[in-house]
Short mmCIF file of N, CA and C in Angstrom, two decimals:
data_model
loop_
_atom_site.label_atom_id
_atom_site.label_comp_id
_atom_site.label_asym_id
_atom_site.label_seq_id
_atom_site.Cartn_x
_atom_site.Cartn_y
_atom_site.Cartn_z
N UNK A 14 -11.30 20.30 71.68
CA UNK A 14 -10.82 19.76 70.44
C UNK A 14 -10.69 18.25 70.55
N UNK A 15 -10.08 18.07 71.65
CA UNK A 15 -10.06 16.53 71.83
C UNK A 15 -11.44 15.59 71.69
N UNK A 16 -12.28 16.30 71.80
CA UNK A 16 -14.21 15.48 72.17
C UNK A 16 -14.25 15.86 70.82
N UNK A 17 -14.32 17.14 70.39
CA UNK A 17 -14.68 16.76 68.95
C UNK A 17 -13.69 15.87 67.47
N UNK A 18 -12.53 15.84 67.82
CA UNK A 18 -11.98 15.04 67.19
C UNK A 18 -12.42 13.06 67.26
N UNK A 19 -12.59 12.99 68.56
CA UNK A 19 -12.95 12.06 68.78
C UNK A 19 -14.05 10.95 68.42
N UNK A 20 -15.12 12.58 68.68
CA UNK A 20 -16.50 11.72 68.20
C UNK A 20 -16.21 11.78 66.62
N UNK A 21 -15.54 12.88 65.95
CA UNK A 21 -15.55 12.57 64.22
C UNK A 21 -14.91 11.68 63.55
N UNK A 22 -13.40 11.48 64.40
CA UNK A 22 -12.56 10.79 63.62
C UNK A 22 -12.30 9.22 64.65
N UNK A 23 -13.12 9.07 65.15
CA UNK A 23 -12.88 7.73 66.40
C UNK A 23 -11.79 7.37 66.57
N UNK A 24 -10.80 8.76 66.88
CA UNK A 24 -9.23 8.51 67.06
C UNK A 24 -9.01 9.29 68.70
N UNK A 25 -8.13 8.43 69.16
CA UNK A 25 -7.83 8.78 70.60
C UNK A 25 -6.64 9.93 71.05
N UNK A 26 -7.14 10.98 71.34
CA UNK A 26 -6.42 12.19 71.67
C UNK A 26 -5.88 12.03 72.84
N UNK A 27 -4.47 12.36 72.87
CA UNK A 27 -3.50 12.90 74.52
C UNK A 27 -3.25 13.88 74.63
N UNK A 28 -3.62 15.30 75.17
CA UNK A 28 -3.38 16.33 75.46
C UNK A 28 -2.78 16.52 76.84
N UNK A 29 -1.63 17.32 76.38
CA UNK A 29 -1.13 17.64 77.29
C UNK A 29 -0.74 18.92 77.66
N UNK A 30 -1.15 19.41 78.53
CA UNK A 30 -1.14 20.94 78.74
C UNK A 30 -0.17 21.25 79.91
N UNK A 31 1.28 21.06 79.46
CA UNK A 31 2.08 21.37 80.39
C UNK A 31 3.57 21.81 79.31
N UNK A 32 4.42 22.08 80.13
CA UNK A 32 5.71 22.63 79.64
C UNK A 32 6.26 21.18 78.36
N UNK A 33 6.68 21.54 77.60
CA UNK A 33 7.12 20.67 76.86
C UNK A 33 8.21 20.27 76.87
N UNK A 34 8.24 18.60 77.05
CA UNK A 34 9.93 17.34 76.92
C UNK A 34 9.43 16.45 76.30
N UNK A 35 10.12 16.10 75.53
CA UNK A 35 10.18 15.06 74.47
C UNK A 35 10.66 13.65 75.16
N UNK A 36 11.25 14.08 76.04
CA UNK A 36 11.59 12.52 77.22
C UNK A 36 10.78 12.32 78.29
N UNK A 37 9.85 13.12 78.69
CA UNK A 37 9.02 12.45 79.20
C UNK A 37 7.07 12.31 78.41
N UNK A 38 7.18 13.40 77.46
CA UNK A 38 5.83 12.70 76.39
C UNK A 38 6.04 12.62 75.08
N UNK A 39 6.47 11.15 74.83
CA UNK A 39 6.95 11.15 73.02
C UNK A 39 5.88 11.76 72.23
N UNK A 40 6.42 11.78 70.67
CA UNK A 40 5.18 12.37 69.92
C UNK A 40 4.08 11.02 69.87
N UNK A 41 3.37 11.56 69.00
CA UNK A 41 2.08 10.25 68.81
C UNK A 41 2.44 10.44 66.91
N UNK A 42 1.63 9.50 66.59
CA UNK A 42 1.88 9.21 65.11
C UNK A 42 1.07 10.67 64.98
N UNK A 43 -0.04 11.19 65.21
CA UNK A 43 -0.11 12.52 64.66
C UNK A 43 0.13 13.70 65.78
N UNK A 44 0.53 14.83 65.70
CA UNK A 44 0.82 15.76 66.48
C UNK A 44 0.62 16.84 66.42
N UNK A 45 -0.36 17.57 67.48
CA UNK A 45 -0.98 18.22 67.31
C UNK A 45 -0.06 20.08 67.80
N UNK A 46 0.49 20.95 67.15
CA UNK A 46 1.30 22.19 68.38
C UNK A 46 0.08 23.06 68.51
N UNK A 47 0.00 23.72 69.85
CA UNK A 47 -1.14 24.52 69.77
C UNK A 47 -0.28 25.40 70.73
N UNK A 48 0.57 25.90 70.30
CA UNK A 48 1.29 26.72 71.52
C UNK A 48 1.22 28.04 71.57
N UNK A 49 1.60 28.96 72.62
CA UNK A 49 1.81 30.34 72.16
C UNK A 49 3.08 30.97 71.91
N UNK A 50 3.70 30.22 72.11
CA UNK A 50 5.71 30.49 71.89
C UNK A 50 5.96 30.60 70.79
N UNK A 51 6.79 31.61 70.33
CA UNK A 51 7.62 30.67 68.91
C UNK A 51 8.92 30.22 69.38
N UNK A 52 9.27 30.15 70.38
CA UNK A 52 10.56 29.83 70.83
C UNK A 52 10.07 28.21 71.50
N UNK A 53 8.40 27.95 71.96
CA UNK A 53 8.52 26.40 72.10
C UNK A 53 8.12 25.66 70.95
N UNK A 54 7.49 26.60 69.66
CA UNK A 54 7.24 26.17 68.63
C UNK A 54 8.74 25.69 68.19
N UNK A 55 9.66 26.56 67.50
CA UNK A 55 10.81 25.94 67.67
C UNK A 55 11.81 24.56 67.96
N UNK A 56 12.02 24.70 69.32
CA UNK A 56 11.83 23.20 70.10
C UNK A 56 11.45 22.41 69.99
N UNK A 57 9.98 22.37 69.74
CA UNK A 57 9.38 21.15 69.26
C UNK A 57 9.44 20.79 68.09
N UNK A 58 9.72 21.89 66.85
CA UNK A 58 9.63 20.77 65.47
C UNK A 58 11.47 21.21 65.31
N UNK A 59 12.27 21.32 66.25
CA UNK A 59 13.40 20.43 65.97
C UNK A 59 14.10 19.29 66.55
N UNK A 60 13.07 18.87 67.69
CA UNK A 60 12.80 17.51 68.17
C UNK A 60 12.31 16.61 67.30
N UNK A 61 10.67 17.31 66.73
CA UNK A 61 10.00 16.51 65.95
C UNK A 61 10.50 15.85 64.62
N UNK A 62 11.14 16.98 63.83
CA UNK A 62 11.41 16.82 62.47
C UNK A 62 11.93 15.37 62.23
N UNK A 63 13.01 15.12 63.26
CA UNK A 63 13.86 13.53 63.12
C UNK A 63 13.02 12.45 63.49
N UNK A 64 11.57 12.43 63.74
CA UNK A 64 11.11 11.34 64.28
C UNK A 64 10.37 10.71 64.02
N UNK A 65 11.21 9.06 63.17
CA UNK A 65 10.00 9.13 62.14
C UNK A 65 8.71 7.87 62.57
N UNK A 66 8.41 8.38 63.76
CA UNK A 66 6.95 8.17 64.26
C UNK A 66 6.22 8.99 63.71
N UNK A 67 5.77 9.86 63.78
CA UNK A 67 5.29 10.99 63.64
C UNK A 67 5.12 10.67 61.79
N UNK A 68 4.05 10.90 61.75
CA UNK A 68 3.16 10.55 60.00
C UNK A 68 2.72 12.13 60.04
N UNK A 69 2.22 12.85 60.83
CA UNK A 69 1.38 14.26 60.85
C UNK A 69 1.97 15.15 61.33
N UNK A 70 2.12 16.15 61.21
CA UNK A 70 2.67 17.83 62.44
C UNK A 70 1.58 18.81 61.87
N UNK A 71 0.12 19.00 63.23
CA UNK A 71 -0.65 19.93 62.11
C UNK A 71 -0.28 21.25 63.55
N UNK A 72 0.14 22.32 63.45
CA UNK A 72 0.63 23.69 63.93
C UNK A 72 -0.59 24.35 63.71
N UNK A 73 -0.93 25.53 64.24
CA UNK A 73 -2.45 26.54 64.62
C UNK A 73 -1.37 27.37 65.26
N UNK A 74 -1.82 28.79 64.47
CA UNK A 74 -1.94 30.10 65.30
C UNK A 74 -2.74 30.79 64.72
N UNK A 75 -3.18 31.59 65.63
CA UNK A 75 -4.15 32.45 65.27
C UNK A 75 -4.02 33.91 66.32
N UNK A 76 -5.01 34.71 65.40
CA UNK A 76 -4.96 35.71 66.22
C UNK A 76 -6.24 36.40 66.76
N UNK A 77 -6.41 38.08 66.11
CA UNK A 77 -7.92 37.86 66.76
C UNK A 77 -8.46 38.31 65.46
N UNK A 78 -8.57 37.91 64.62
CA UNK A 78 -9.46 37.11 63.37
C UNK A 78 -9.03 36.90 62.00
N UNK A 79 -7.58 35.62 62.58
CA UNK A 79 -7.11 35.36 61.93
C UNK A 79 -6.80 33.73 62.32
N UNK A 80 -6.85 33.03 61.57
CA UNK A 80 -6.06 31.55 62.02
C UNK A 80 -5.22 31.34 60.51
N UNK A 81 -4.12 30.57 61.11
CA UNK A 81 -3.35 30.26 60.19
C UNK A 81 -3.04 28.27 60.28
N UNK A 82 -3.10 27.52 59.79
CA UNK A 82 -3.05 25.63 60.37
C UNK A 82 -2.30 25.62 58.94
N UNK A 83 -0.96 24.81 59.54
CA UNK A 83 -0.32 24.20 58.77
C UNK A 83 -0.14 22.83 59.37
N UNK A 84 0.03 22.09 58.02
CA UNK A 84 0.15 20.57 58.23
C UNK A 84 1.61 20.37 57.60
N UNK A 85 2.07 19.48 57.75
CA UNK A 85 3.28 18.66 57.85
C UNK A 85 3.84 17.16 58.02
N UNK A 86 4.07 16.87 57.12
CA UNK A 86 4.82 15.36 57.20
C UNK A 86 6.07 15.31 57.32
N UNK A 87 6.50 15.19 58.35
CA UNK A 87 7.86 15.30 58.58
C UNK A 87 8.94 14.69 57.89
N UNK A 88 8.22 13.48 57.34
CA UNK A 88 9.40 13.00 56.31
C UNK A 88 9.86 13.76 55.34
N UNK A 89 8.84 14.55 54.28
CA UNK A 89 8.88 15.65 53.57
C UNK A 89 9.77 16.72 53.84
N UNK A 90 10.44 17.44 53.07
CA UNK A 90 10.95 18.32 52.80
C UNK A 90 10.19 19.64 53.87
N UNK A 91 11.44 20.21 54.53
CA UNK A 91 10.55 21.06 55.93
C UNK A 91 10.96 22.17 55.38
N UNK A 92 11.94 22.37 54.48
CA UNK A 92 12.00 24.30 54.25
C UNK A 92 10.90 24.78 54.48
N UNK A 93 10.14 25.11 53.82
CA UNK A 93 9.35 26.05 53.79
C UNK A 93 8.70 26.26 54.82
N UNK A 94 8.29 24.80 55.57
CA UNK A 94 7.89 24.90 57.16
C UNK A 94 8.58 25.90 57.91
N UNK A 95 10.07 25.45 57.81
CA UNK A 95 10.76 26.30 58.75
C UNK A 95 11.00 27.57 58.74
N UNK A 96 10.84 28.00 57.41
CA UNK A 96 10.94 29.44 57.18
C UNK A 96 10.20 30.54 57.84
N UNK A 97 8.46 29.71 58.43
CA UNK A 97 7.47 30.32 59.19
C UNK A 97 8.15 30.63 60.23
N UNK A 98 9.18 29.27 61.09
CA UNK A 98 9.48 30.12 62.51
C UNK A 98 10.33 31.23 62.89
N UNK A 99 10.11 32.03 63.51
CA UNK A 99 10.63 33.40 63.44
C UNK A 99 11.11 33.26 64.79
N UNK A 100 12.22 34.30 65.07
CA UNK A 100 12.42 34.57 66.89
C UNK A 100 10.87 35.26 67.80
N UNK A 101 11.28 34.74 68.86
CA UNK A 101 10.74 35.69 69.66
C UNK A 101 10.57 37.37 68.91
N UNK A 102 11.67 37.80 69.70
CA UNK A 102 11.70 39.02 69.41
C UNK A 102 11.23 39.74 67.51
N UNK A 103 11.14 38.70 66.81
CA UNK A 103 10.58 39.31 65.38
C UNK A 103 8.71 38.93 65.55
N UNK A 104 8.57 38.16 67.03
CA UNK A 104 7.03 38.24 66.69
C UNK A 104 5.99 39.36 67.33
N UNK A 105 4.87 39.62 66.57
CA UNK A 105 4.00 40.92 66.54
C UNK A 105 3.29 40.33 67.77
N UNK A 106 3.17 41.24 68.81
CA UNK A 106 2.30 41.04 70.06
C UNK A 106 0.61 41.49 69.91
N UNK A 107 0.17 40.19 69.71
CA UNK A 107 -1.28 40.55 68.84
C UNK A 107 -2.28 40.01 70.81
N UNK A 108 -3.39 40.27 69.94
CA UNK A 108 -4.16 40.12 71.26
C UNK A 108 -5.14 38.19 70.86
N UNK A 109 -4.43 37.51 70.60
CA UNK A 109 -5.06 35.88 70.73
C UNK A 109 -5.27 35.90 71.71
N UNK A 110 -5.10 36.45 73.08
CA UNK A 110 -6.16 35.73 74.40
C UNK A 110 -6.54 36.90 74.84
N UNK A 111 -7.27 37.46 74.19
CA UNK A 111 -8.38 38.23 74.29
C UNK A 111 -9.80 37.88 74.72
N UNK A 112 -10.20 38.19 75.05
CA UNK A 112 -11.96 37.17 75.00
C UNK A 112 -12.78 37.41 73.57
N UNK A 113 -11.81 38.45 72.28
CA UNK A 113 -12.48 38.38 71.48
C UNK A 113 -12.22 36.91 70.76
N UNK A 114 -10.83 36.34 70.81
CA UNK A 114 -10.99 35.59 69.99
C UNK A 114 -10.98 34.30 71.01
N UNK A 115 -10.81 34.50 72.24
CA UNK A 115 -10.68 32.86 72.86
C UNK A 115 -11.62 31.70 72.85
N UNK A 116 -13.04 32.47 72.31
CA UNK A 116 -14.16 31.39 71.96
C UNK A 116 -13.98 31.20 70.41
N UNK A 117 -14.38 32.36 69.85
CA UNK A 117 -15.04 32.02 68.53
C UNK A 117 -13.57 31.86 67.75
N UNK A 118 -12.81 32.43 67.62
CA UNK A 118 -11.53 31.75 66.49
C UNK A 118 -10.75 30.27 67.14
N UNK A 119 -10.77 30.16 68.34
CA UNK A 119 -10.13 28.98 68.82
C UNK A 119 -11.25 27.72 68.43
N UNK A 120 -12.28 28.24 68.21
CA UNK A 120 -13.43 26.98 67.92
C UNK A 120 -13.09 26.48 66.63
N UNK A 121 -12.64 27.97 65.90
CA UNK A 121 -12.87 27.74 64.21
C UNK A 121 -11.26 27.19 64.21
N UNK A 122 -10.70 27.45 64.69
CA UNK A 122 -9.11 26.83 64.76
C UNK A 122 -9.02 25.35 64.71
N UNK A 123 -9.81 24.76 66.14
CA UNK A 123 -9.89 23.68 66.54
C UNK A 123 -10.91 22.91 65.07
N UNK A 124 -11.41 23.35 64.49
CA UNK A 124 -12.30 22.51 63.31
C UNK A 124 -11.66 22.26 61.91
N UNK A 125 -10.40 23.55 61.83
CA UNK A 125 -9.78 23.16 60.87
C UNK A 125 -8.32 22.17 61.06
N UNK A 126 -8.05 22.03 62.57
CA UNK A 126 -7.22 21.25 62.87
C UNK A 126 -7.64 19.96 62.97
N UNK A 127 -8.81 19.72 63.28
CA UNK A 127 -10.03 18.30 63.11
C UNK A 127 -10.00 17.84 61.64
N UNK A 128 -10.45 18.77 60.80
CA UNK A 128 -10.72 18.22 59.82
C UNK A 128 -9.54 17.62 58.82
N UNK A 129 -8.41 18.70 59.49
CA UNK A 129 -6.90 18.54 58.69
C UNK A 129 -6.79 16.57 59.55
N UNK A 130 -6.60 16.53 60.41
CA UNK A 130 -6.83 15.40 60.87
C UNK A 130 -7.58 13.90 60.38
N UNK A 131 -8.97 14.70 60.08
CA UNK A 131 -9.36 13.84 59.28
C UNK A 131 -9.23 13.13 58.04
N UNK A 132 -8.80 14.76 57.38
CA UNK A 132 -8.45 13.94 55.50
C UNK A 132 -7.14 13.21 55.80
N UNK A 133 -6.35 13.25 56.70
CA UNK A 133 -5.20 13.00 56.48
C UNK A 133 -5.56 10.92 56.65
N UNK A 134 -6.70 10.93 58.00
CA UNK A 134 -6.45 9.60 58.55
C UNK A 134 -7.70 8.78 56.84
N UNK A 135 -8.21 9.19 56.25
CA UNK A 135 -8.72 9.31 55.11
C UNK A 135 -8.05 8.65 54.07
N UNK A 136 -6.88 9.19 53.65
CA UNK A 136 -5.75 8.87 53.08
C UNK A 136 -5.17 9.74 52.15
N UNK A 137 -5.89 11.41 52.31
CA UNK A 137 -6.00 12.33 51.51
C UNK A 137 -4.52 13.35 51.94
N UNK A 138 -3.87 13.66 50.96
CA UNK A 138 -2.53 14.34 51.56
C UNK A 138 -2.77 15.51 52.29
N UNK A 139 -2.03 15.83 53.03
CA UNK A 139 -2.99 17.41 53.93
C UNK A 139 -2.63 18.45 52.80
N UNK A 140 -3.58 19.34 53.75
CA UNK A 140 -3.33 20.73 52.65
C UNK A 140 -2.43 21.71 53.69
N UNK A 141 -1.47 21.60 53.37
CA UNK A 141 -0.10 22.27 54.09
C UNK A 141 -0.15 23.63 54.42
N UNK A 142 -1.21 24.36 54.31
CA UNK A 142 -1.22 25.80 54.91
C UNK A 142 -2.68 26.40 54.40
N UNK A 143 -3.49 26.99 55.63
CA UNK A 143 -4.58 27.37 55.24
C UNK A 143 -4.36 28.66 56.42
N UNK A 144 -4.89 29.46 55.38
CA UNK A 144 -5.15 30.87 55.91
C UNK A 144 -6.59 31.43 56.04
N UNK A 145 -7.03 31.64 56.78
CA UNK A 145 -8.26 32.56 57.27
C UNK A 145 -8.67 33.48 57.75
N UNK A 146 -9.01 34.39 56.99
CA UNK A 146 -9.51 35.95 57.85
C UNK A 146 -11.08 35.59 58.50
N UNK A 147 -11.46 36.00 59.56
CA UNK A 147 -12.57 35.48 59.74
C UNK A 147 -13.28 37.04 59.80
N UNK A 148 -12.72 38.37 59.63
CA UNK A 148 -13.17 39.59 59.52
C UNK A 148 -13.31 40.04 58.33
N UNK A 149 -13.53 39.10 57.40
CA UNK A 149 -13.93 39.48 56.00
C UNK A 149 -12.80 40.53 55.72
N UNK A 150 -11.80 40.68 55.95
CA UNK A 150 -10.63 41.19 55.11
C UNK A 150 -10.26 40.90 53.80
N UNK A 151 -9.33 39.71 53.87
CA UNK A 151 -8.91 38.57 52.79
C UNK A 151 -9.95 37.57 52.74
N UNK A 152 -9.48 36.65 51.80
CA UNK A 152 -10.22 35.19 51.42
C UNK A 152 -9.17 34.22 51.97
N UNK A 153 -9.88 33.52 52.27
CA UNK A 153 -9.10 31.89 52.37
C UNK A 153 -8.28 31.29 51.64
N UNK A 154 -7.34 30.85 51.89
CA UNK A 154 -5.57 30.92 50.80
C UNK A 154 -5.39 29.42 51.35
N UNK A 155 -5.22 28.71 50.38
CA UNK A 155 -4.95 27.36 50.87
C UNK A 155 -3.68 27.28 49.67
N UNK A 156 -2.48 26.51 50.49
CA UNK A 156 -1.18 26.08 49.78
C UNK A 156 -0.53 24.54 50.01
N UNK A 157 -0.01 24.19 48.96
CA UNK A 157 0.61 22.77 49.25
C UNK A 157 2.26 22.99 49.04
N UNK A 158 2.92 22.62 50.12
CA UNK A 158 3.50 22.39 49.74
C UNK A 158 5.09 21.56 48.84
N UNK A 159 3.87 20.45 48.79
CA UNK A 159 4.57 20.00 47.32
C UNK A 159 3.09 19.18 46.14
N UNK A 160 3.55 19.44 44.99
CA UNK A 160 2.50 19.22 44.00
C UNK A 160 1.34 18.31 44.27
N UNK A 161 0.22 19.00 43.53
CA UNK A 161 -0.86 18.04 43.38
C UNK A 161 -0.87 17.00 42.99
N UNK A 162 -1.59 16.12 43.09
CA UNK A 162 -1.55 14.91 42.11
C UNK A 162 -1.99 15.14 40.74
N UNK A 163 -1.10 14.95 39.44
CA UNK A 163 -1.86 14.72 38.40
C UNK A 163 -3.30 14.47 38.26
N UNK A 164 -3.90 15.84 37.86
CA UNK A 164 -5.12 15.80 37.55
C UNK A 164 -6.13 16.58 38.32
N UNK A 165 -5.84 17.05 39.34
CA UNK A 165 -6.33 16.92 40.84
C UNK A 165 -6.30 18.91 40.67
N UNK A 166 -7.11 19.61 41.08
CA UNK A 166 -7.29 20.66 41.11
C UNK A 166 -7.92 21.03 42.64
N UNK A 167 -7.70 22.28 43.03
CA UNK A 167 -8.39 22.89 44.31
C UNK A 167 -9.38 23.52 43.66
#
């Protein structure tokens, strides 16, 4: 994700793939969660929420053929954000590191977290929740949440 963000949006990625502290790796103006916790999901956007570095919060989960990417401006109004995080114990033990989905939905994950990236550095407001079945179940559900701009249709 980092190489392809890079070459699209000629913006410089820090990934860090270790336990998460906020005192020893601040956020960056955009921030990327790609976790499997909801208990470090948690943690982190109630670190994040107060910090007003942070212009972006784009979140990814997925499952095995499903992704869900929400975006976030932390200055904005977080209800509804927060309402997504659930305990531990209320979350469904799905199979995301499977080898069904560890290539092909983490690819398609990583492109809608790119591109959310992109409109944003663009100057385009994100689109605050996109849903994807990639098993032809449902359709693609995209939500804002807070209003369009006058005039402005999906």
């Amino acid at each position: 994700m980092r190489d392809l963000a890079r070459t699209m949006a000629s913006t410089k990625i820090t990934a860090h793939q270790e336990m998460f502290n906020p005192e020893v790796h601040p956020f960056g103006e955009i921030t990327i969660l790609a976790v499997d916790s909801m208990t470090t999901r948690r943690a982190i956007w109630d670190n994040l929420k107060a910090d007003a570095a942070v212009r972006l919060m784009v979140e990814a989960r997925m499952g095995v053929s499903e992704i869900r990417v929400m975006c976030m401006c932390p200055a904005d109004p977080a209800k509804r954000y927060e309402a997504t995080l659930y305990t531990a114990e209320e979350s469904v033990a799905g199979a995301c590191q499977t080898q069904t989905t560890v290539v092909a939905t983490a690819c398609a994950t990583a492109s809608f977290i790119v591109w959310s990236v992109i409109e944003f550095l663009g100057g385009n407001p994100p689109v605050n929740e996109m849903i994807l079945a990639l098993a032809g179940r449902r359709p693609m559900i995209t939500t804002s949440f807070r209003p369009e701009p006058a005039g402005e249709t999906l």
